[in-house]
Each structure stands twice: as C-alpha cells, then as structure tokens.
Coordinates of C-alpha atoms and ligand atoms in Angstrom, one line a residue:
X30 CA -21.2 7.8 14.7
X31 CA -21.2 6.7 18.4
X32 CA -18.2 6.8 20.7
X33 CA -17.3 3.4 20.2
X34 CA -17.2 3.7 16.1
X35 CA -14.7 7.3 16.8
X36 CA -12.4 4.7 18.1
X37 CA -9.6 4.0 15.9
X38 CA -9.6 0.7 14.6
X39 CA -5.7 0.4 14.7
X40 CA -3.5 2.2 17.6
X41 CA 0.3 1.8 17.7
X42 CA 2.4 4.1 20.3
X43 CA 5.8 3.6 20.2
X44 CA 6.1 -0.4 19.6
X45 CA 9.6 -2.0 19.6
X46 CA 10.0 -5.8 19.1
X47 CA 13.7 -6.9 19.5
X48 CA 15.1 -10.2 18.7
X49 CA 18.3 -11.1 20.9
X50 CA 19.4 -8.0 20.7
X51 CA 18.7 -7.2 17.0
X52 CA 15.7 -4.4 17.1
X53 CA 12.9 -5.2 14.2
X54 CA 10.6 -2.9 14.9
X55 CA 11.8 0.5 16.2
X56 CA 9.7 2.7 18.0
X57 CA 6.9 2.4 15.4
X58 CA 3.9 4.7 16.0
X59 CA 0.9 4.6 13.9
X60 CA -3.5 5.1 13.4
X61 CA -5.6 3.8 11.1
X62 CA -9.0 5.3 11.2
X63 CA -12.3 2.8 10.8
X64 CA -13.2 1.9 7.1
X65 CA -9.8 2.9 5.6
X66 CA -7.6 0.6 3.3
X67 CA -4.0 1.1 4.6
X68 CA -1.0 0.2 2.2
X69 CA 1.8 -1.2 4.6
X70 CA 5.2 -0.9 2.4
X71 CA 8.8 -1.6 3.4
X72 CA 11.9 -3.6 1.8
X73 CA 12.4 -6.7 2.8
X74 CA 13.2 -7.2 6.3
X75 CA 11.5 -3.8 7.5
X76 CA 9.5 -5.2 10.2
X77 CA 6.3 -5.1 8.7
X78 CA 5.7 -9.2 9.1
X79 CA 6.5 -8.5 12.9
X80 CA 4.4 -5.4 13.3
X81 CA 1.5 -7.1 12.1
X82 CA 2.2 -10.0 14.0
X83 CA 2.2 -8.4 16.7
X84 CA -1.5 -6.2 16.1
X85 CA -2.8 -9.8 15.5
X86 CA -1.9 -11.3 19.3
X87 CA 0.8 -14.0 18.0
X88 CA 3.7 -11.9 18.8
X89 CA 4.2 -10.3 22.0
X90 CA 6.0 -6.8 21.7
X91 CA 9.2 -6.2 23.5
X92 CA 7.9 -2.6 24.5
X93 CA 5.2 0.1 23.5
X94 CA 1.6 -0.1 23.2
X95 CA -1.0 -1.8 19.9
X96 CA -4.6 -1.3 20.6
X97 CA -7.5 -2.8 18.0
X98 CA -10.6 -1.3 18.1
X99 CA -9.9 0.0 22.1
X100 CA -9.0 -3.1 22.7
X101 CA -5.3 -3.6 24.4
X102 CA -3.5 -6.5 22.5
X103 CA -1.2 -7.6 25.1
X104 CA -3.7 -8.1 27.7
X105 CA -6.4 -9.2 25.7
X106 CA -5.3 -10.8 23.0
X107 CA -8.3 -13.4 22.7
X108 CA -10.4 -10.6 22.1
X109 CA -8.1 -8.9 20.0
X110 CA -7.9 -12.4 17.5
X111 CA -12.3 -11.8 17.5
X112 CA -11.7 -8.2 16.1
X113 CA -9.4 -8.8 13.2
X114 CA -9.6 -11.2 10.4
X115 CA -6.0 -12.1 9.4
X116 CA -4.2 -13.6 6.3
X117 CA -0.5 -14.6 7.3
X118 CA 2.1 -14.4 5.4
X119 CA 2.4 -17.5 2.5
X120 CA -1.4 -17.9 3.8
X121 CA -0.3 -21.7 5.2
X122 CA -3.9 -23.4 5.0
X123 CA -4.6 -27.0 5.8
X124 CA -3.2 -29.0 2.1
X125 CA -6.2 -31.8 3.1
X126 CA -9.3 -30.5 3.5
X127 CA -12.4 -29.1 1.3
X128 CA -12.7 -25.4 0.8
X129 CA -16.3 -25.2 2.1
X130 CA -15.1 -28.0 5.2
X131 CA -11.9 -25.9 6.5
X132 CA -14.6 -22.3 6.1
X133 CA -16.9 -24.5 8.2
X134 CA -14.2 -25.6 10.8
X135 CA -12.9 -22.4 11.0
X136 CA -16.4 -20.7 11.5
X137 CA -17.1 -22.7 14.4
X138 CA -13.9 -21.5 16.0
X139 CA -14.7 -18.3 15.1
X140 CA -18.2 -19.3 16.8
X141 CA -20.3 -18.1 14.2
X142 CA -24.1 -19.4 15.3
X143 CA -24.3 -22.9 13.7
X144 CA -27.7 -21.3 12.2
X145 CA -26.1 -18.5 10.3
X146 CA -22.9 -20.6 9.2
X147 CA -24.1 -22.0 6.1
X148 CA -25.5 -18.9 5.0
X149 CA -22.0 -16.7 5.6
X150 CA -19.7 -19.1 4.0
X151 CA -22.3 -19.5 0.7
X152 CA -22.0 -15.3 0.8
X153 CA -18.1 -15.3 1.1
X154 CA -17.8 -17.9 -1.4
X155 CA -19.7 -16.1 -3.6
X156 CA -17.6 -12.2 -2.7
X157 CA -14.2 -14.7 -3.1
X158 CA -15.5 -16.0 -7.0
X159 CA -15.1 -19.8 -5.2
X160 CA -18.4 -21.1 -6.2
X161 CA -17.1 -23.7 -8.3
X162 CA -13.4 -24.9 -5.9
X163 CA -16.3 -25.1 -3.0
X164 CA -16.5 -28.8 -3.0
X165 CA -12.3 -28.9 -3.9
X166 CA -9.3 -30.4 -1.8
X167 CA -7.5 -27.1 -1.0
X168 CA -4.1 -28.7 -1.1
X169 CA -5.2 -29.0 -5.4
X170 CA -6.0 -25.7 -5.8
X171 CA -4.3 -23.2 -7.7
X172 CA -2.3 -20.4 -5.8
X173 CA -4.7 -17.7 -6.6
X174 CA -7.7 -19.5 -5.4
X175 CA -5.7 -20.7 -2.3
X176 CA -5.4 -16.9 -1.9
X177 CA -8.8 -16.4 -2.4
X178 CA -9.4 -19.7 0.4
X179 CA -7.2 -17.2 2.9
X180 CA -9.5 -14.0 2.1
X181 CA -12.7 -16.2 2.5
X182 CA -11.2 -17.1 5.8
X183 CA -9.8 -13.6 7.0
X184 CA -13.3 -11.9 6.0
X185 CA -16.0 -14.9 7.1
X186 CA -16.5 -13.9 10.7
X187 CA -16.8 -10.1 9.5
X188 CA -14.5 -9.2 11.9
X189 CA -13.7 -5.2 12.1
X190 CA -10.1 -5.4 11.1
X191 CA -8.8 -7.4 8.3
X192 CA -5.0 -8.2 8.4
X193 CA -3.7 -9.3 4.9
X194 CA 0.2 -10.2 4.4
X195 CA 0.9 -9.7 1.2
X196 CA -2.3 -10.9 -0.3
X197 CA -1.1 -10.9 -4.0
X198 CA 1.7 -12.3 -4.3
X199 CA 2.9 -15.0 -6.6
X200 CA -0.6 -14.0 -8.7
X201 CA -1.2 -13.6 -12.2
X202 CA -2.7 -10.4 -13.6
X203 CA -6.3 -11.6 -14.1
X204 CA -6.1 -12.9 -9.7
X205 CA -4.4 -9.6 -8.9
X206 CA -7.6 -7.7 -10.2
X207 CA -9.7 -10.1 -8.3
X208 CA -8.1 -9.4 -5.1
X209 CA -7.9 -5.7 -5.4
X210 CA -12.0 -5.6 -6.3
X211 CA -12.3 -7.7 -3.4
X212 CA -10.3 -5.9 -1.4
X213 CA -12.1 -2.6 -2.5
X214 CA -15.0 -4.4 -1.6
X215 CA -14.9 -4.0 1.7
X216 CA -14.0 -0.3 1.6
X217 CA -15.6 2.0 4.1
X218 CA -17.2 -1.7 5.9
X219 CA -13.6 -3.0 7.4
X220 CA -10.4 -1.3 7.9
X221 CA -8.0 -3.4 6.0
X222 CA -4.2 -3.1 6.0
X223 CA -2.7 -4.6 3.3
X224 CA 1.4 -5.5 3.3
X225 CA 2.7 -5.9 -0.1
X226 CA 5.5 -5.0 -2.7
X227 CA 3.6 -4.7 -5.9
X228 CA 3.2 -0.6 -5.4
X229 CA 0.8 0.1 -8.2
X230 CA -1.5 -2.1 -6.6
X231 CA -1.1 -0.5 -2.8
X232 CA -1.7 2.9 -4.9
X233 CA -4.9 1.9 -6.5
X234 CA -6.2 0.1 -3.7
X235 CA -5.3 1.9 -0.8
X236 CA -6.7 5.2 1.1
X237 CA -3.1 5.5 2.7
X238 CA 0.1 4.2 2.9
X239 CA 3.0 3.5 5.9
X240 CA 6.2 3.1 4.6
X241 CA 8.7 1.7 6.8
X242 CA 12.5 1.0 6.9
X243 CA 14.5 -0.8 9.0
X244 CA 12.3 -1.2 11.8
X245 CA 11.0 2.3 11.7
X246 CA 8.2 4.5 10.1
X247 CA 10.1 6.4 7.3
X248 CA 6.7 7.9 5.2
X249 CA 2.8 8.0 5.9
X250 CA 0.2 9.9 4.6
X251 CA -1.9 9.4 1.3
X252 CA 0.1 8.7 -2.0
X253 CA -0.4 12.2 -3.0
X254 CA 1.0 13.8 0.5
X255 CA 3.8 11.6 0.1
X256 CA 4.6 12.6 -3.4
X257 CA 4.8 16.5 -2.1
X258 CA 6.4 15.7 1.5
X259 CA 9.4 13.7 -0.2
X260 CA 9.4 15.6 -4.0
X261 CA 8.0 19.1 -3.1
X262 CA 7.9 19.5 -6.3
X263 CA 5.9 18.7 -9.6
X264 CA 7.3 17.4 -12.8
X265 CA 6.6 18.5 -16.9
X266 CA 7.6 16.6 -19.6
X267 CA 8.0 19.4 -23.0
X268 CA 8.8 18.5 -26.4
X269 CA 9.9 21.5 -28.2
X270 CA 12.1 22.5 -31.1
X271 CA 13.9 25.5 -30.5
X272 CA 17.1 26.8 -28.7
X273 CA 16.7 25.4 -25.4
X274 CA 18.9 28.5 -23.9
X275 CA 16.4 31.1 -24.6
X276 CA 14.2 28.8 -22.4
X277 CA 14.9 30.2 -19.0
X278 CA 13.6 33.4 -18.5
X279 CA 10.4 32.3 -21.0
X280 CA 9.7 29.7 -18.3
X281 CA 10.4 32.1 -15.0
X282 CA 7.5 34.7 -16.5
X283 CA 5.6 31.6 -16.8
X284 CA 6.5 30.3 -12.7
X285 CA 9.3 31.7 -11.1
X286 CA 10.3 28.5 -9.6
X287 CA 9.6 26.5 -12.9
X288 CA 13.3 25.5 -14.4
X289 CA 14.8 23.0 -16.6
X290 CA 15.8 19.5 -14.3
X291 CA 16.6 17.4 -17.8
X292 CA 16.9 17.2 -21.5
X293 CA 17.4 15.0 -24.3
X294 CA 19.6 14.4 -27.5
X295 CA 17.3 16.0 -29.9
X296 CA 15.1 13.3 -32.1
X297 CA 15.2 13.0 -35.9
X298 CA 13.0 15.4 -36.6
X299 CA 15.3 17.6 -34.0
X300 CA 13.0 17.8 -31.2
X301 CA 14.4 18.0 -27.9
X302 CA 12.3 16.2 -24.6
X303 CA 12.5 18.3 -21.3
X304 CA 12.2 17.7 -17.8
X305 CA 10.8 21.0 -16.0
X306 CA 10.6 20.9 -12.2
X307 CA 8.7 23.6 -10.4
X308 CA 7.5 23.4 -7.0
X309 CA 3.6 24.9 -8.1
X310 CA 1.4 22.1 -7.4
X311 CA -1.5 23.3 -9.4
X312 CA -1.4 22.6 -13.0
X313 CA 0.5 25.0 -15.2
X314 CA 0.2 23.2 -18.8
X315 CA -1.8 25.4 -20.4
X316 CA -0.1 28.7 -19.6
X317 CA 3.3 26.9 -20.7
X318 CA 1.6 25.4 -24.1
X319 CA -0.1 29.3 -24.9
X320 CA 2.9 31.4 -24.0
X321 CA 5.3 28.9 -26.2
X322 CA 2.9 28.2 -29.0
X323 CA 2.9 32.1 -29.2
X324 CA 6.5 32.5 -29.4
X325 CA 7.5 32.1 -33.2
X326 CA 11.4 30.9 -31.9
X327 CA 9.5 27.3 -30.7
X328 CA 7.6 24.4 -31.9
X329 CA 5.9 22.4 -29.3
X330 CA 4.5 19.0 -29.9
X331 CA 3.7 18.2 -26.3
X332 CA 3.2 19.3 -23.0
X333 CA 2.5 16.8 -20.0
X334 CA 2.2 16.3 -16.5
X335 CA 4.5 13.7 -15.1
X336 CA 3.8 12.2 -11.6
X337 CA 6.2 10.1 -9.7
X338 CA 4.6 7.0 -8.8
X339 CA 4.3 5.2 -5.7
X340 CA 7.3 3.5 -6.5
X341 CA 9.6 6.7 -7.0
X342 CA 8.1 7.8 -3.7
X343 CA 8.8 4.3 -1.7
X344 CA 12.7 4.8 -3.0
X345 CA 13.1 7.9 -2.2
X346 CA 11.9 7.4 1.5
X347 CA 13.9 4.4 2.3
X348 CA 16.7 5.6 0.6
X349 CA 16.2 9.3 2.2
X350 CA 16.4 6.7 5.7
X351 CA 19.4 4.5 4.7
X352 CA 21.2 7.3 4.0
X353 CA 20.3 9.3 7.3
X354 CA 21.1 6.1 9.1
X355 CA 24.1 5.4 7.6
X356 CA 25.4 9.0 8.3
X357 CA 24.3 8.5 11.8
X358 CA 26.7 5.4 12.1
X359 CA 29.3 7.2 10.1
X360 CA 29.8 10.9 10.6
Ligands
ATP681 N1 11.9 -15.0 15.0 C1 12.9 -14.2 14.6 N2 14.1 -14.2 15.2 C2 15.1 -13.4 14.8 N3 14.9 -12.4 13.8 C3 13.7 -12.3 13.3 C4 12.6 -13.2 13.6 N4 11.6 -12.9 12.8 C5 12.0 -11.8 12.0 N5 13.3 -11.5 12.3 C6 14.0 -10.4 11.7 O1 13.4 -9.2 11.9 C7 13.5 -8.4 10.7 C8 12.1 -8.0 10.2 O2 11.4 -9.1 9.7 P1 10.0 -9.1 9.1 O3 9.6 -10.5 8.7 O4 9.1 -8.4 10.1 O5 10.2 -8.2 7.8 P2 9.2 -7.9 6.6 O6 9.2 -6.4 6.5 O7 7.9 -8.6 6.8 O8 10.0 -8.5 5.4 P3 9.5 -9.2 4.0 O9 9.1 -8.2 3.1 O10 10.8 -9.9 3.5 O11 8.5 -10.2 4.4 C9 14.3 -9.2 9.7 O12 15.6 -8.7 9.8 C10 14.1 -10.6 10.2 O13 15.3 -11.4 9.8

C-alpha cells in the first residue's frame, strides 16, 4: 500500500455544527479506514444528516476539523465533492429527465472523458439492475429504482468515498436485498458510509458501526465490540424441567459468573425457559447440556446461544447517553 492509500479515507476531529445556538453536532470525532462499509446510526435528529453534510462540502462546520482522503474539506471543498460520491437524503433527482440522460449530464459535471462516458454509465447501469428503466422518465419510476438512479449516480465517477443517506428507505424487501448486494459490491474498492435505521441491514452490511446521539458519538466499533462494550456479557436461553433452585451452584461449577437473569411460567408439558447471563464470551453450551443431561434431577430440551442484536445494542447506547445527559442536567 503506498503512503497515500495509508491515508484514511474519512477524518473527523472534534467537529461541532451549531444552529442559532442549538449545537447538532457535538464534538464528534471519528476514522474510517479505506475499503470499509461504515454503519452510521442515530435517532432521529442525532446529527447524522449534518455530519455528513458537512464531510460532503455543502455544510460548513461551526468548529473542528473533516478531512477526505487528506484532503481538508473546508478549504478545499471542490476537491473534496471529486473524492466522494454522495446520495442525499430523499435522493431529490431531477422528476423530468431519462435515466441514462441525467447519468450522462451528471458525468460530464463529474468530467468523466466524453470517450469513457458511455462505457461507465452502460457498467453502472448494469451493477444498479437498470438495464431495462435506462431509456425511462425518472420522475415515473418506482422508488426503488429511483434509489437505484441515486446509487448509479453516487458510484459513476468511481469516486473513493461513497456517501449514502439512508439508501433503503421506503423499499420493499426484494430492493432492500438489491441495495445491500450492491452495496457489498463495492466492499474493499470504496469506503462507503451508510446512514440508516433499518439495523439488521447496517449489521449485515457493514464492517463497523458509529452510533451517535444527540449530537455526539455515543458507540463505535464492530457490532461484535459493541455487543461486549455495552452488555459485557453473553446470553443462554435453557429449557429444562426440574427445580430451578437446585440450579445455582450446578451452574457456578459450570462458570462462576454464569447465573440465572430470567425464567418463565413453566409450559404444558412443565418446562421452564431460562435466561442465563455470564460474562464468558466463549461458548459454554456444551459443558452446560453434558453436566445437566448427566444430572438425573433435569430434563433439558434445549440449550442456545442468544445474541443481542444490533438493535438491543443501538438502545442501549442512546439510552445509556439520555440518561447520562439527563443526569447531567438534573443532578
Ligand atoms: N438548517 C437547520 N436549522 C436549524 N436546525 C437544524 C437545521 N438542520 C438540522 N437541524 C437540527 O439539527 C438536528 C440534527 O439534524 P439532522 O438532520 O442532522 O439529524 P439526523 O440524525 O439526520 O436525523 P434523521 O434520522 O431524522 O434524518 C435536528 O435537531 C434538526 O432539527
């Protein structure tokens, strides 16, 4: 890799945007490395519009530093615009023109070679599944393939960095798993940062994630950090018969940590579900089906791992926040 490849394709130190006095973006620091897909989460209102407004050169920061490929965004924001390839939010896109006429127009302000035009928007149509809408008025088109019209655009001039404001939104099932293959697509060729609220999609299609909250950077690492920074702990769903009292020290020869968080009404055929926390991240099923399969007090009928999703993980953290905040506010 040469120097200029080490160079992070995203740099943010300490940005603030405020708006007459209301701060939307808080001191926000963050990297993304070249070729990774970064998830960018927050509630509504977070700040995550602004901050990538701001990476993309149409919004000036009130204070702090963004840097795209090197490149300083508030002094060189022309260059900046070259080096990322950006979806805005509700993707406006002009309701009158063709799909192949508006990649055309926007390939020549992109200056693309005139020579090499053709050829790039036949290969983007193609990546985007447009083909067929080429010829189409995009102001007719469905919403999926006018978000497919707005990833044809952000990706056409190949820039380095590809901006996309909540890319899926308002799709069906079927367009969602278009975008995210498209999206994976460009793993590893284009550092992407993706804004969204559909959180089993950021976790499928993303290397990491940023969560942030009112302004500020509340969680950031890969879903799997994430999960042990904010639980610390794993999760076991058992379904067992038995006297869940003589549970205990059974499961503290198995883990000393591993104890009984939950547990249901027992069922009709009187088994009882479980919810065993234990802060052991590697797996301990087997050890806890063996040693309770052994012990003629128990019938077990299942033992499983439970993971908190992205979701769990995204309410914990701005809820972990609020309440900080709040507390700040109100000792
Ligand atoms: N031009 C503006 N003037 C005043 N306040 C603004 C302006 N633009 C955004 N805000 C406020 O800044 C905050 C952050 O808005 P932003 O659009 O960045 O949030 P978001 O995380 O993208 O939200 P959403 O998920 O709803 O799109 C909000 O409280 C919003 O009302």
């Amino acid at each position: 890799m040469s120097d200029h490849d080490s160079t992070p394709a995203i740099e943010v130190r300490n940005l603030v945007k405020s708006y007459a006095g209301f701060t939307a973006v808080n001191n926000v620091s963050f990297t993304v490395q070249r070729g990774e897909i970064l998830g960018f989460l927050g509630p509504n209102g977070a700040g995550k519009s602004t901050t990538m407004r701001i990476l993309t050169g149409f919004l000036s920061a009130t204070s702090g530093e963004a840097r795209v490929c090197g490149v300083p965004v508030a002094s060189q924001p022309s260059a900046v615009k070259r080096l990322i390839g950006y979806m805005a939010e509700n993707n406006p896109l002009p309701e009158d023109m063709r799909v192949t006429e508006y990649l055309h127009y926007r390939g020549r302000l992109k200056e693309l070679p005139r020579r090499k035009l053709a050829a790039r928007i036949a290969e983007v149509l193609e990546l985007c599944d447009l083909g067929r809408e080429r010829h189409r008025i995009i102001g007719k088109l469905s919403k999926g393939f006018r978000q497919r019209v707005g990833i044809a655009e952000a990706i056409l001039a190949e820039p380095p960095v590809i901006i996309m404001d909540e890319p899926t939104i308002g799709l069906d099932p079927h367009q969602i798993q278009l975008v995210r293959d498209l999206i994976a697509s460009l793993r590893g060729r284009m550092t992407v940062i993706i804004s969204s609220h559909i959180l089993p999609e950021i976790e499928v299609t993303c290397d990491r994630v940023l969560i942030i909250n009112r302004g500020r950077v509340v969680a950031a690492g890969t879903p799997g950090e994430l999960r042990r920074d904010i639980f610390g702990h794993s999760l076991y769903k058992l379904e067992i018969l038995g006297d869940p009292e003589l549970l205990p020290p059974i499961l503290e020869s198995i883990d000393p940590t591993l104890k009984i968080d939950e547990r249901t009404a027992p069922d009709a055929d009187g088994f009882q579900t479980l919810q065993l926390v234990t802060r052991r991240e590697d797996s301990i099923s087997e050890k806890l089906l063996k040693t309770l399969a052994a012990d003629k007090r128990f019938r077990v009928r299942g033992v499983t791992r439970e993971h908190p999703t992205l979701e769990d993980v995204f309410l914990a953290a701005t809820k972990r926040t609020r309440e900080i905040i709040d507390y700040r506010k109100n000792p």
